[in-house]
Amino acid sequence: FGFFAIRPTIGVIIGLQRSIAEQQTILQQLQTKIQTLDTARANLQNINPQTTSKMDSLLPSTTELNPLIEYLNSLAKTANASISALQFQPVPLTSIQNKTSTNIQDLDLTFNLQGNFTSLLYVIENLPKGPRLIEIQNLNLSRTNSNSLILSVNAKAFFIKP
């Protein structure tokens, strides 16, 4: 009779011991996460300001069309080429504050370059090396009546949508 009287108490004790073991495992995992986050915070604070500036330039928080257009014009001018028909696909020009998530967005752009083969090659080689993250999607080369070349470029520039 004594065993049946203390049986529920033994069941509660065993259940509590399991719960304590599970809670200790969870506590250890949380402490590991805290250490990892502290390390990440320290690493973030130790980033060189020049690196941070470059990252902000490569992936701005808005579309920042003016610096992108200036870079394309400068690159073409350096190569003795000319840009025409520069088009951007519709995107919001101002940032809308949404603090729930941060994700990388792309900005589709299309433009034509006119010049000789060497100048067009220079632009294409240096386009991804600039201050903005740009990915070339498609190139189409054609010859004009005046023996110059026209290169149609489809590309994506990236930015972080806040």
C-alpha atoms as a printed R data frame, in Angstrom:
    type eleno elety resid chain resno      x      y       z
1   ATOM     1    CA   PHE     A     1  0.000  0.000   0.000
2   ATOM     2    CA   GLY     A     2  2.897  2.391   0.752
3   ATOM     3    CA   PHE     A     3  4.236  2.075  -2.823
4   ATOM     4    CA   PHE     A     4  0.897  3.098  -4.317
5   ATOM     5    CA   ALA     A     5  0.762  6.084  -2.007
6   ATOM     6    CA   ILE     A     6  4.158  7.484  -3.075
7   ATOM     7    CA   ARG     A     7  3.967  6.437  -6.745
8   ATOM     8    CA   PRO     A     8  2.444  9.769  -7.940
9   ATOM     9    CA   THR     A     9  5.135 11.665  -6.046
10  ATOM    10    CA   ILE     A    10  7.885  9.602  -7.710
11  ATOM    11    CA   GLY     A    11  6.300 10.311 -11.129
12  ATOM    12    CA   VAL     A    12  6.315 14.055 -10.407
13  ATOM    13    CA   ILE     A    13  9.951 13.924  -9.264
14  ATOM    14    CA   ILE     A    14 11.031 12.081 -12.440
15  ATOM    15    CA   GLY     A    15  9.098 14.558 -14.593
16  ATOM    16    CA   LEU     A    16 10.702 17.499 -12.814
17  ATOM    17    CA   GLN     A    17 14.183 16.011 -13.268
18  ATOM    18    CA   ARG     A    18 13.551 15.659 -17.015
19  ATOM    19    CA   SER     A    19 12.264 19.215 -17.145
20  ATOM    20    CA   ILE     A    20 15.335 20.482 -15.293
21  ATOM    21    CA   ALA     A    21 17.642 18.622 -17.713
22  ATOM    22    CA   GLU     A    22 15.792 20.083 -20.720
23  ATOM    23    CA   GLN     A    23 15.910 23.574 -19.232
24  ATOM    24    CA   GLN     A    24 19.652 23.244 -18.573
25  ATOM    25    CA   THR     A    25 20.195 22.230 -22.223
26  ATOM    26    CA   ILE     A    26 18.177 25.224 -23.393
27  ATOM    27    CA   LEU     A    27 20.085 27.513 -21.015
28  ATOM    28    CA   GLN     A    28 23.409 26.270 -22.390
29  ATOM    29    CA   GLN     A    29 22.224 26.839 -25.985
30  ATOM    30    CA   LEU     A    30 21.100 30.367 -25.101
31  ATOM    31    CA   GLN     A    31 24.434 31.125 -23.436
32  ATOM    32    CA   THR     A    32 26.229 29.928 -26.590
33  ATOM    33    CA   LYS     A    33 23.999 32.199 -28.689
34  ATOM    34    CA   ILE     A    34 24.731 35.143 -26.416
35  ATOM    35    CA   GLN     A    35 28.477 34.552 -26.765
36  ATOM    36    CA   THR     A    36 28.144 34.312 -30.545
37  ATOM    37    CA   LEU     A    37 26.147 37.554 -30.687
38  ATOM    38    CA   ASP     A    38 28.689 39.302 -28.449
39  ATOM    39    CA   THR     A    39 31.481 38.165 -30.776
40  ATOM    40    CA   ALA     A    40 29.507 39.349 -33.801
41  ATOM    41    CA   ARG     A    41 28.883 42.739 -32.163
42  ATOM    42    CA   ALA     A    42 32.580 43.106 -31.350
43  ATOM    43    CA   ASN     A    43 33.525 42.171 -34.924
44  ATOM    44    CA   LEU     A    44 31.005 44.659 -36.312
45  ATOM    45    CA   GLN     A    45 32.374 47.438 -34.123
46  ATOM    46    CA   ASN     A    46 35.924 46.633 -35.218
47  ATOM    47    CA   ILE     A    47 35.167 46.997 -38.941
48  ATOM    48    CA   ASN     A    48 37.298 49.671 -40.540
49  ATOM    49    CA   PRO     A    49 35.218 52.798 -41.375
50  ATOM    50    CA   GLN     A    50 36.543 52.655 -44.952
51  ATOM    51    CA   THR     A    51 35.156 49.127 -45.315
52  ATOM    52    CA   THR     A    52 31.797 50.256 -43.972
53  ATOM    53    CA   SER     A    53 31.796 53.150 -46.423
54  ATOM    54    CA   LYS     A    54 32.581 50.807 -49.325
55  ATOM    55    CA   MET     A    55 29.784 48.443 -48.288
56  ATOM    56    CA   ASP     A    56 27.341 51.358 -48.107
57  ATOM    57    CA   SER     A    57 28.442 52.387 -51.587
58  ATOM    58    CA   LEU     A    58 28.174 48.859 -53.027
59  ATOM    59    CA   LEU     A    59 24.754 48.232 -51.477
60  ATOM    60    CA   PRO     A    60 23.082 51.566 -50.688
61  ATOM    61    CA   SER     A    61 19.875 51.668 -48.663
62  ATOM    62    CA   THR     A    62 17.966 53.344 -51.514
63  ATOM    63    CA   THR     A    63 18.124 53.123 -55.295
64  ATOM    64    CA   GLU     A    64 20.490 56.150 -55.466
65  ATOM    65    CA   LEU     A    65 20.117 56.713 -59.197
66  ATOM    66    CA   ASN     A    66 22.204 59.893 -59.492
67  ATOM    67    CA   PRO     A    67 25.532 58.357 -58.394
68  ATOM    68    CA   LEU     A    68 24.841 55.335 -60.589
69  ATOM    69    CA   ILE     A    69 24.151 57.512 -63.642
70  ATOM    70    CA   GLU     A    70 27.243 59.616 -62.918
71  ATOM    71    CA   TYR     A    71 29.377 56.471 -62.682
72  ATOM    72    CA   LEU     A    72 28.051 55.099 -65.991
73  ATOM    73    CA   ASN     A    73 28.662 58.436 -67.738
74  ATOM    74    CA   SER     A    74 32.147 58.730 -66.251
75  ATOM    75    CA   LEU     A    75 33.046 55.192 -67.291
76  ATOM    76    CA   ALA     A    76 31.808 55.762 -70.839
77  ATOM    77    CA   LYS     A    77 33.626 59.104 -71.086
78  ATOM    78    CA   THR     A    78 36.885 57.531 -69.882
79  ATOM    79    CA   ALA     A    79 36.540 54.878 -72.591
80  ATOM    80    CA   ASN     A    80 35.675 57.412 -75.334
81  ATOM    81    CA   ALA     A    81 32.238 55.855 -75.722
82  ATOM    82    CA   SER     A    82 28.820 57.413 -75.426
83  ATOM    83    CA   ILE     A    83 25.727 56.253 -73.564
84  ATOM    84    CA   SER     A    84 22.238 56.579 -74.951
85  ATOM    85    CA   ALA     A    85 18.803 55.278 -74.037
86  ATOM    86    CA   LEU     A    86 19.498 54.724 -70.347
87  ATOM    87    CA   GLN     A    87 16.386 53.165 -68.804
88  ATOM    88    CA   PHE     A    88 15.513 51.964 -65.299
89  ATOM    89    CA   GLN     A    89 12.627 49.697 -64.492
90  ATOM    90    CA   PRO     A    90 10.086 51.229 -62.108
91  ATOM    91    CA   VAL     A    91 11.237 51.257 -58.480
92  ATOM    92    CA   PRO     A    92 10.381 53.410 -55.465
93  ATOM    93    CA   LEU     A    93 12.672 56.443 -55.450
94  ATOM    94    CA   THR     A    94 12.344 57.087 -51.727
95  ATOM    95    CA   SER     A    95 12.891 54.667 -48.931
96  ATOM    96    CA   ILE     A    96  9.851 53.398 -47.105
97  ATOM    97    CA   GLN     A    97 10.690 52.565 -43.506
98  ATOM    98    CA   ASN     A    98  9.819 48.960 -42.750
99  ATOM    99    CA   LYS     A    99 11.871 47.632 -39.864
100 ATOM   100    CA   THR     A   100 10.604 44.042 -40.051
101 ATOM   101    CA   SER     A   101 13.107 42.711 -42.585
102 ATOM   102    CA   THR     A   102 16.093 43.747 -44.662
103 ATOM   103    CA   ASN     A   103 16.599 42.222 -48.072
104 ATOM   104    CA   ILE     A   104 18.608 42.923 -51.168
105 ATOM   105    CA   GLN     A   105 16.592 44.281 -54.076
106 ATOM   106    CA   ASP     A   106 17.682 44.681 -57.656
107 ATOM   107    CA   LEU     A   107 17.252 47.589 -60.006
108 ATOM   108    CA   ASP     A   108 17.000 46.592 -63.670
109 ATOM   109    CA   LEU     A   109 18.722 48.955 -66.068
110 ATOM   110    CA   THR     A   110 19.252 48.996 -69.813
111 ATOM   111    CA   PHE     A   111 21.495 51.278 -71.820
112 ATOM   112    CA   ASN     A   112 23.239 51.494 -75.184
113 ATOM   113    CA   LEU     A   113 26.937 52.213 -75.585
114 ATOM   114    CA   GLN     A   114 28.342 53.500 -78.857
115 ATOM   115    CA   GLY     A   115 32.034 53.387 -79.700
116 ATOM   116    CA   ASN     A   116 34.776 51.174 -81.062
117 ATOM   117    CA   PHE     A   117 35.364 47.615 -79.865
118 ATOM   118    CA   THR     A   118 38.188 48.561 -77.480
119 ATOM   119    CA   SER     A   119 36.162 51.276 -75.757
120 ATOM   120    CA   LEU     A   120 33.112 49.009 -75.383
121 ATOM   121    CA   LEU     A   121 35.289 46.229 -73.985
122 ATOM   122    CA   TYR     A   122 36.800 48.667 -71.476
123 ATOM   123    CA   VAL     A   123 33.353 49.663 -70.207
124 ATOM   124    CA   ILE     A   124 32.174 46.054 -69.899
125 ATOM   125    CA   GLU     A   125 35.337 44.978 -68.075
126 ATOM   126    CA   ASN     A   126 35.174 47.889 -65.628
127 ATOM   127    CA   LEU     A   127 31.423 48.090 -65.046
128 ATOM   128    CA   PRO     A   128 31.408 45.442 -62.274
129 ATOM   129    CA   LYS     A   129 34.561 46.942 -60.689
130 ATOM   130    CA   GLY     A   130 32.941 50.249 -59.834
131 ATOM   131    CA   PRO     A   131 31.649 51.665 -56.579
132 ATOM   132    CA   ARG     A   132 28.214 50.056 -57.026
133 ATOM   133    CA   LEU     A   133 27.379 46.353 -57.130
134 ATOM   134    CA   ILE     A   134 26.320 45.732 -60.752
135 ATOM   135    CA   GLU     A   135 25.669 42.416 -62.469
136 ATOM   136    CA   ILE     A   136 25.601 42.237 -66.268
137 ATOM   137    CA   GLN     A   137 22.657 40.148 -67.459
138 ATOM   138    CA   ASN     A   138 22.766 40.392 -71.240
139 ATOM   139    CA   LEU     A   139 24.877 41.994 -73.993
140 ATOM   140    CA   ASN     A   140 23.913 42.567 -77.607
141 ATOM   141    CA   LEU     A   141 26.457 43.942 -80.096
142 ATOM   142    CA   SER     A   142 25.553 45.484 -83.462
143 ATOM   143    CA   ARG     A   143 27.283 47.615 -86.101
144 ATOM   144    CA   THR     A   144 26.032 51.011 -87.257
145 ATOM   145    CA   ASN     A   145 26.249 52.447 -90.767
146 ATOM   146    CA   SER     A   146 29.248 54.549 -89.734
147 ATOM   147    CA   ASN     A   147 31.263 51.414 -88.789
148 ATOM   148    CA   SER     A   148 31.024 52.103 -85.060
149 ATOM   149    CA   LEU     A   149 29.524 49.560 -82.710
150 ATOM   150    CA   ILE     A   150 26.471 49.744 -80.473
151 ATOM   151    CA   LEU     A   151 26.382 47.554 -77.411
152 ATOM   152    CA   SER     A   152 23.042 47.090 -75.662
153 ATOM   153    CA   VAL     A   153 23.545 46.243 -72.010
154 ATOM   154    CA   ASN     A   154 20.983 44.776 -69.647
155 ATOM   155    CA   ALA     A   155 22.200 44.794 -66.055
156 ATOM   156    CA   LYS     A   156 21.106 44.834 -62.449
157 ATOM   157    CA   ALA     A   157 22.270 47.227 -59.757
158 ATOM   158    CA   PHE     A   158 21.555 46.200 -56.198
159 ATOM   159    CA   PHE     A   159 20.418 48.034 -53.083
160 ATOM   160    CA   ILE     A   160 19.153 47.124 -49.638
161 ATOM   161    CA   LYS     A   161 15.480 47.749 -49.220
162 ATOM   162    CA   PRO     A   162 14.969 49.019 -45.666
